[in-house]
XYZ file of C-alpha atoms in Angstrom:
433
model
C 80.200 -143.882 -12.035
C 83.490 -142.813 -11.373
C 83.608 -139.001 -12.742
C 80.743 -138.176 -10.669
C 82.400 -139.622 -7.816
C 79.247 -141.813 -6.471
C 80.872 -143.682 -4.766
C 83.101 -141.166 -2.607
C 79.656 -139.353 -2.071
C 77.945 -142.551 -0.666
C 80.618 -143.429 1.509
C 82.414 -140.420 3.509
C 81.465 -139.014 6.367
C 78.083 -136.225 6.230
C 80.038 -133.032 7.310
C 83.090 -133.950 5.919
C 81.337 -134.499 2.677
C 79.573 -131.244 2.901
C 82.571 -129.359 3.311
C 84.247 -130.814 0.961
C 81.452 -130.127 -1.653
C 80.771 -126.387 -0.410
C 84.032 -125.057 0.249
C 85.763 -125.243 -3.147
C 83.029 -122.837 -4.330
C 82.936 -120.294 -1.722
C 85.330 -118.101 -3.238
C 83.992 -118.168 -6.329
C 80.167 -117.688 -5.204
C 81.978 -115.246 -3.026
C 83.015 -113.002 -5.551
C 80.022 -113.255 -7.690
C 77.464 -112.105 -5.118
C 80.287 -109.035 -4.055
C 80.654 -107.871 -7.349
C 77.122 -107.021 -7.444
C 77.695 -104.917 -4.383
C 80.787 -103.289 -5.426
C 79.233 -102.333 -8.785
C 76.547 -100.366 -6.256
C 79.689 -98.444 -5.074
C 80.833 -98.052 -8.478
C 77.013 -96.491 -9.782
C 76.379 -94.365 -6.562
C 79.106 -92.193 -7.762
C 77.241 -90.504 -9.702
C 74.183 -90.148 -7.093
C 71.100 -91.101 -6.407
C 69.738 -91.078 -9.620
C 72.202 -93.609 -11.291
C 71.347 -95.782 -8.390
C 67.806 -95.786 -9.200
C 68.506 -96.621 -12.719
C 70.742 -99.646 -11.499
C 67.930 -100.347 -9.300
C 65.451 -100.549 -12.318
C 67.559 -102.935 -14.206
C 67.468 -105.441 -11.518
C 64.636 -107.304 -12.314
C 65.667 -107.831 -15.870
C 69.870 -108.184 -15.226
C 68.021 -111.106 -12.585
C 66.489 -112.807 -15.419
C 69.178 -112.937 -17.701
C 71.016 -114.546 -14.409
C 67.552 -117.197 -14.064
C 67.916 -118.243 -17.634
C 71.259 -118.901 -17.598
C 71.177 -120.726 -14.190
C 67.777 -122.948 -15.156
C 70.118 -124.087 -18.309
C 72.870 -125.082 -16.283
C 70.490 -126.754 -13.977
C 68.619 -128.782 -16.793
C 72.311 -129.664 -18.678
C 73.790 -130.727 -14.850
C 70.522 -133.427 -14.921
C 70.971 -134.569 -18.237
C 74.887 -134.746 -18.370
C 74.980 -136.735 -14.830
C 72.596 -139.201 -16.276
C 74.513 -139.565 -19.965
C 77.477 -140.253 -17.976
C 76.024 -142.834 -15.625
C 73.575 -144.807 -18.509
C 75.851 -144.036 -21.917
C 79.248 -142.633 -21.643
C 79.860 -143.244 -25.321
C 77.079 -140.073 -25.819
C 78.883 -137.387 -23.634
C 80.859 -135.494 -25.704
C 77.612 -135.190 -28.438
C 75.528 -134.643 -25.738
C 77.313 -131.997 -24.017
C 77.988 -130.079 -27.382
C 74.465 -130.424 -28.020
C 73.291 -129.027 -24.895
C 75.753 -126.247 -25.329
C 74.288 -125.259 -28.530
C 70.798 -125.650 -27.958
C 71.148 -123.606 -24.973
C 72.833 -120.804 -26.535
C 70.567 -121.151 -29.556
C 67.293 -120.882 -27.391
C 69.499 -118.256 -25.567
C 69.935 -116.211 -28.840
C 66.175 -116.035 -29.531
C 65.408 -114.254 -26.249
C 67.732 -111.959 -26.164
C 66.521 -110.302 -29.324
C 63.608 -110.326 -28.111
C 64.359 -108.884 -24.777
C 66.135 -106.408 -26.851
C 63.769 -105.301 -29.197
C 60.583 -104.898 -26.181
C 63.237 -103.696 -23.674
C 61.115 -99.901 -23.488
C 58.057 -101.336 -22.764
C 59.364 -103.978 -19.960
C 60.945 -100.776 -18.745
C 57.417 -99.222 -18.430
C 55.954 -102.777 -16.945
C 58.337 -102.005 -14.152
C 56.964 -98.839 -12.896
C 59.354 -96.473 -14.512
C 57.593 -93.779 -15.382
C 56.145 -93.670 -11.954
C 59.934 -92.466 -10.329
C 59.680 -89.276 -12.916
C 57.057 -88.272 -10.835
C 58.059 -85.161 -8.341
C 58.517 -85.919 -4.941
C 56.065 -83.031 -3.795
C 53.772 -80.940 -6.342
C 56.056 -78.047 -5.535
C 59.079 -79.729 -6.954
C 60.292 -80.017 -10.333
C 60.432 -83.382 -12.227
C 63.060 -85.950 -11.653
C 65.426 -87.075 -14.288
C 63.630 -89.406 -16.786
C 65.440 -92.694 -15.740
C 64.380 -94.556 -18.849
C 67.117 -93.729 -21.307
C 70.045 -94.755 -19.070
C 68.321 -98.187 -18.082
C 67.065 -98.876 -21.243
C 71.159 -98.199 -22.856
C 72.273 -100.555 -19.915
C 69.428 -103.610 -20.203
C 70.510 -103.337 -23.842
C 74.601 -103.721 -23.296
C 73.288 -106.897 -20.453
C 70.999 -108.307 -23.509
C 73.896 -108.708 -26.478
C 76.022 -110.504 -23.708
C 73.396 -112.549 -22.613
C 74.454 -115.599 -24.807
C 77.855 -114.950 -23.469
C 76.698 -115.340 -19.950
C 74.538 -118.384 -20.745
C 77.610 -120.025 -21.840
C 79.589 -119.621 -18.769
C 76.835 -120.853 -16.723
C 76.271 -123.959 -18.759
C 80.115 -124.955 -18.778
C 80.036 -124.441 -15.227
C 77.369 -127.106 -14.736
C 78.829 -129.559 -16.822
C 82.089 -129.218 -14.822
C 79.889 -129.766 -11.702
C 77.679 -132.116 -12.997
C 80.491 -134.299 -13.600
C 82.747 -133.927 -10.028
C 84.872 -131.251 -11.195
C 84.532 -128.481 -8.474
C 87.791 -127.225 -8.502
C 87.400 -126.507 -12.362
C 84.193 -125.033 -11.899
C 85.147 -122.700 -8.352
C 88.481 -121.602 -10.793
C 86.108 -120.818 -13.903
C 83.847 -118.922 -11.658
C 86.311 -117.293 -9.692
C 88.580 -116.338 -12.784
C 85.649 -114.384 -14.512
C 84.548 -112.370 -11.114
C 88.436 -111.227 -10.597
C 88.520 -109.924 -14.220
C 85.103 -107.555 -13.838
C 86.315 -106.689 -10.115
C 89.884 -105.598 -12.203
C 88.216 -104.102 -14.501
C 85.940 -102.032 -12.025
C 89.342 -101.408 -10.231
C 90.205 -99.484 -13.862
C 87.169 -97.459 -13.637
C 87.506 -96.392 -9.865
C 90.474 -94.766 -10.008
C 90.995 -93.774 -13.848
C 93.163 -96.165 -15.010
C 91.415 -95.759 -18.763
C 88.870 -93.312 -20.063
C 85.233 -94.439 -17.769
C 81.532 -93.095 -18.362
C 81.659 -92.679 -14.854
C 83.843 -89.804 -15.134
C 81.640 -87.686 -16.944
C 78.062 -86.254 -15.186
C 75.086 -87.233 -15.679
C 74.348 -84.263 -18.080
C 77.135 -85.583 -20.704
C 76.222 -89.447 -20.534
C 74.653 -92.298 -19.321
C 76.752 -93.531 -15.878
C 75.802 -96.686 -16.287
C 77.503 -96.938 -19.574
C 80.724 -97.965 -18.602
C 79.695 -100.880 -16.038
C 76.931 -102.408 -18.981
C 80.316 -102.306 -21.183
C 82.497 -103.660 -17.920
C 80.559 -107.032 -17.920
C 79.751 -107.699 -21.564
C 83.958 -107.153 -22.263
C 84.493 -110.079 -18.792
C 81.365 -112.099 -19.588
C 82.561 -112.326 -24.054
C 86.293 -113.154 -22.841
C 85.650 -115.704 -19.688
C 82.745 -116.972 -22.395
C 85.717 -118.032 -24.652
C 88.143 -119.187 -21.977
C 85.264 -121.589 -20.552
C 84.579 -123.475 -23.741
C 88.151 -123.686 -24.700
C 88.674 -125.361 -21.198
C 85.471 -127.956 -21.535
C 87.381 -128.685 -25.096
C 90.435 -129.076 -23.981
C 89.375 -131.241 -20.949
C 87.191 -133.328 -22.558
C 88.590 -133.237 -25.740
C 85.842 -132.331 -27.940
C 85.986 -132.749 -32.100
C 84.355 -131.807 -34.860
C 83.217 -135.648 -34.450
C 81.356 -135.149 -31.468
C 78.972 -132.476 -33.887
C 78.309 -135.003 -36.230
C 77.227 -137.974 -33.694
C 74.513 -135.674 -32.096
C 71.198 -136.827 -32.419
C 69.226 -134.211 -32.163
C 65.948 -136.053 -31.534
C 66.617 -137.774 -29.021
C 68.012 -134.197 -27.395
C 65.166 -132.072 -27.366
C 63.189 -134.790 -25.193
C 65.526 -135.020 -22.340
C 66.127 -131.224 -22.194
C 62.089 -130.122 -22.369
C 61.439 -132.914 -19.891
C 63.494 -130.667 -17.399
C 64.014 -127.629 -18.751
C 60.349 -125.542 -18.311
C 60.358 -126.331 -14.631
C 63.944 -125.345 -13.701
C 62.922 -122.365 -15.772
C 59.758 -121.932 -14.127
C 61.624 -121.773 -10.287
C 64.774 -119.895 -11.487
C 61.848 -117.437 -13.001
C 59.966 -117.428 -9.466
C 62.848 -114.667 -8.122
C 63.122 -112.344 -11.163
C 59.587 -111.951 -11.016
C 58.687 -111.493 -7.271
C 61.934 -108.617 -7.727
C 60.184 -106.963 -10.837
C 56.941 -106.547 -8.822
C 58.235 -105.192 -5.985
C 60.216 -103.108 -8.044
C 56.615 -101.903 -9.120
C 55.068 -101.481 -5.687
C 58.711 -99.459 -4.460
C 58.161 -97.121 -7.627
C 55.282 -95.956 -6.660
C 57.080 -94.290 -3.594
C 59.696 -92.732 -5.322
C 63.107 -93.046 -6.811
C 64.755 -92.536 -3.923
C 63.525 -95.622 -1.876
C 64.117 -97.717 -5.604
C 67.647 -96.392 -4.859
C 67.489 -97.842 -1.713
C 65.516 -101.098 -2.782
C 68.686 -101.808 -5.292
C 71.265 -101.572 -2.588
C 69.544 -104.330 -0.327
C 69.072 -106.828 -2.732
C 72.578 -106.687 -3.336
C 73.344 -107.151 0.772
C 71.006 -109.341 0.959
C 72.295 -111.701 -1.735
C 75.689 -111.229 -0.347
C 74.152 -112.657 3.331
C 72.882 -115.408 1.630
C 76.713 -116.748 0.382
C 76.155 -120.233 2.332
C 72.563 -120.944 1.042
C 73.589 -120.093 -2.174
C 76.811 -122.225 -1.880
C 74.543 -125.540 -0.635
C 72.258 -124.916 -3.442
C 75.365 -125.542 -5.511
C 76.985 -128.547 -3.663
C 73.804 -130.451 -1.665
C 71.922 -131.108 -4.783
C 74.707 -133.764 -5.867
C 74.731 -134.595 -2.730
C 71.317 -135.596 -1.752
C 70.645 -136.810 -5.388
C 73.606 -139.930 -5.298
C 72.424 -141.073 -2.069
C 68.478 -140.538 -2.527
C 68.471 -142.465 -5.811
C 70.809 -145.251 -4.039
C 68.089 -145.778 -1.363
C 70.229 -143.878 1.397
C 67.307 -142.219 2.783
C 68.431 -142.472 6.626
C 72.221 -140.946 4.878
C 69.794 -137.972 3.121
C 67.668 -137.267 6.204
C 71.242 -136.779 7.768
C 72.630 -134.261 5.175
C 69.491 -132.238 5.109
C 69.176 -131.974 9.290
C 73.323 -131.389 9.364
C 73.159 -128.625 6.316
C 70.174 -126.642 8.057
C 71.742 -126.750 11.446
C 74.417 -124.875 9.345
C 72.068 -122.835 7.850
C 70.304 -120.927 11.142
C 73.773 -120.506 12.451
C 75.566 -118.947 10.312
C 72.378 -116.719 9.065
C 72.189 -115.964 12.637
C 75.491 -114.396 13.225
C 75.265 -113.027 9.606
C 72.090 -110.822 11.142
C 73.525 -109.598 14.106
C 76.433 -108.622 12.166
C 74.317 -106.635 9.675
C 72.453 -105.330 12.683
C 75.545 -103.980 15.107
C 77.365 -102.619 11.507
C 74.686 -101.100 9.705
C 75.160 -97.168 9.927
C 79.074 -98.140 8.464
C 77.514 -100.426 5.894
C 74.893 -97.609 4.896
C 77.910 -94.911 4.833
C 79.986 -96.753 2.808
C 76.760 -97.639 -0.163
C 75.583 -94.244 -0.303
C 76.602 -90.730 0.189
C 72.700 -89.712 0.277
C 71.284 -89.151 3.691
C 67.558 -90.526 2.761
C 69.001 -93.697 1.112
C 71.268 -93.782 3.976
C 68.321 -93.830 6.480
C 66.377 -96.560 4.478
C 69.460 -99.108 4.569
C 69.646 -98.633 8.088
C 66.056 -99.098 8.731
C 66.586 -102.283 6.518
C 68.947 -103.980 8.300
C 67.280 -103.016 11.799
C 64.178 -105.515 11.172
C 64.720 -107.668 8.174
C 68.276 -109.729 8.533
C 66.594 -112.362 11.140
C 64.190 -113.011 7.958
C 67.256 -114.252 6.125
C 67.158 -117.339 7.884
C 64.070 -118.361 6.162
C 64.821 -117.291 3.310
C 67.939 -119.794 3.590
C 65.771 -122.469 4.381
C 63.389 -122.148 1.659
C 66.513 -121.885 -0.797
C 67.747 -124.723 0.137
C 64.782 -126.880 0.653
C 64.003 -126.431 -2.853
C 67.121 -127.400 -4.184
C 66.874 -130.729 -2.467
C 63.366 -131.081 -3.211
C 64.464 -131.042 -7.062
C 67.518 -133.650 -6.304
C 64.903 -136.280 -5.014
C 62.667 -135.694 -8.112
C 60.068 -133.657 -6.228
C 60.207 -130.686 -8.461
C 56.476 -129.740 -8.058
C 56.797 -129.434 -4.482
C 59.686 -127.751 -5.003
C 58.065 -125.494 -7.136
C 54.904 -124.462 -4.962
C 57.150 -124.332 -1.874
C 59.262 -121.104 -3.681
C 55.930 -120.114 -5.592
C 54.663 -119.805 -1.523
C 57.560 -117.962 -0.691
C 57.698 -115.320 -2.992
C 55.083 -114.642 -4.855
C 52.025 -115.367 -2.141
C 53.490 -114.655 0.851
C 56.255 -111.488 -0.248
C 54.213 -109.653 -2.596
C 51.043 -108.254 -0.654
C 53.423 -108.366 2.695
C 55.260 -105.673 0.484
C 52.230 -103.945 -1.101
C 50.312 -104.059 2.684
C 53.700 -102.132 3.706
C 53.943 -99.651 1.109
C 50.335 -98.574 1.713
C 50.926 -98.340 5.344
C 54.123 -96.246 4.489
């Protein structure tokens, strides 16, 4: 199978092959866990408050992220095996999966749309309106800026489904470079774009106080602007590479489509859904202490996905990987990959905690201009960075887990992680706090 380059992947050396595989997309996984953090600069700003509101739309900006990802995931299985069993079905099948993704896509973000005040109120919401001490007044009522932002994230969802899914068929199919320029390309345009808003290149929300308007306005119209444009640059690309038609439409058969796509679909779905979830409920437990430490809850997620940039980079080049040579009967060549890539793993999360640790006051001046939020970054990164390196583990674990077909496992191993194991750690801790 030449354009998923089996044979180069059975044959080359482990770390060379990892690096190979990993380094390509480094910038461009770079970029897209940074921007998160530099849109934290952008929102604090405007204070504390706007950070809590960014902090509230975490859980659901995550989803949109977990749907597009599990897509990407289930048309990366499906176009790897069309091109190794039937090349003459590629080009219908990709268009097909591109369509029934977006379709599917479509559906939910209507819905999200449409029940996007009560998901608000699922969240805990309400419970940050409520005064710090009974001899203070109320606290802004957070809902009406989240709920304008959410909505902005929900009409571009389809738009960021679409650049996730021509992503994976670039990768599912060798092309890294493609991919890591796709990826990177759409992360420089919202980091110019946030450059515009910083220092008032063009009229910004963020301008104005909170009093006048919504401050998280201008960065819900900053990505659906990057995600519609990079959206239309992406499929022209997969056109123009693979040279699709207005044949390619007609040869689809759309029976034999939906099998291959449900058969993988609801359990990428179901792990990609595993994060979003365990993030909305803590979200819950953290509101119930105030929107101050929600402030400070949406800041670390955003570090903390930014320490993870080499877990999150294996997760996108060891499941290849491990896949080729597990379904050749490699399994000494696999045990090899997985002990080499978690060697990795511990030491580089290793020096990324001490980092975090012997930096943290200048990493909690630079986030936040608020003294409390401040203090609870700092406490933060005194105790939980060393966690990280589980955390990479259990990332990556799972991602091999699904290459060799053992997507239950998979499954209950991240199910484990953060669901049993996270959530009453956190709620035990917020009681004790």
């Amino acid at each position: 199978m030449e354009k998923c380059k089996q044979h180069w992947m059975l044959n080359t050396g482990v770390r060379r092959l990892i690096l190979a595989m990993t380094l390509p997309l480094l910038p461009a996984i770079f970029l897209l866990v940074s921007f998160d953090l530099l849109e934290t600069c952008l929102v604090s700003r405007s204070g504390t408050q706007a950070l809590a509101a960014l902090a509230f739309s975490a859980p659901l900006t995550i989803t949109l992220a977990a749907v597009a990802v599990a897509g990407s995931i289930t048309t990366n299985n499906w176009i790897c095996q069309t091109a190794s069993n039937d090349k003459s079905a590629l080009k219908g099948n990709i268009v097909a999966a591109i369509i029934s993704s977006s379709a599917i896509v479509l559906l939910l973000s209507i819905a999200f749309y449409l029940l996007t005040p009560r998901i608000l109120q699922l969240l805990g919401i309400d419970y940050a309106a409520i005064p710090a001490s009974f001899h203070q007044g109320a606290r802004p009522d957070l809902a009406p800026w989240v709920s304008e932002y959410a909505r902005l994230r929900f009409i571009g969802w389809v738009f960021l489904a679409l650049i996730w899914q021509v992503n994976g068929i670039f990768r599912s199919l060798g092309y890294v470079r493609h991919a890591s320029w796709l990826l990177s390309g759409w992360m420089l345009s919202k980091m110019l774009l946030a450059a515009v808003l910083f220092y008032d290149l063009a009229p910004a929300h963020l301008t104005l106080t909170p009093e006048e308007n919504n401050p998280l306005l201008a960065v819900g119209q900053l990505h659906l602007l990057s995600d519609f444009l990079f959206a239309l640059v992406s499929v022209l690309t997969l056109v123009r590479r693979f040279k699709l038609t207005p044949a390619a439409l007609k040869s689809i058969a759309w029976k034999h489509t939906i099998k291959p796509l449900t058969a993988i679909g609801p359990g990428a779905l179901f792990q990609q859904g595993l994060t979003p979830v365990s993030i909305g409920l803590l979200t819950l437990i953290i509101a119930s202490l105030g929107a101050d430490k929600v402030a400070v809850f949406g800041i670390v997620i955003r570090i903390e996905a930014l320490a993870m940039l080499i877990p999150i980079a294996f997760t996108a080049s060891l499941p290849g990987l491990v896949a080729t040579n597990w379904w050749a009967g490699k399994v000494q060549r696999v045990k090899t990959l997985i002990s080499t890539s978690f060697i990795i793993l511990i030491l580089t999360q290793l020096l990324v905690a001490l980092l975090l640790f012997s930096r943290q006051h200048n990493i909690s001046n630079w986030l936040s201009r608020d003294l409390a939020v401040q203090n609870g970054i700092e406490y933060y990164l005194t105790w939980v960075p060393l966690s990280f390196i589980g955390s990479a583990c259990v990332m990556v674990a799972m991602s091999c887990f699904n290459a060799m077909g053992c997507k239950s496992t998979a499954a209950i191993l991240g199910f484990n992680a953060k669901i049993l194991l996270l959530l009453p750690i956190a709620l035990l801790g917020s009681l004790l706090f």
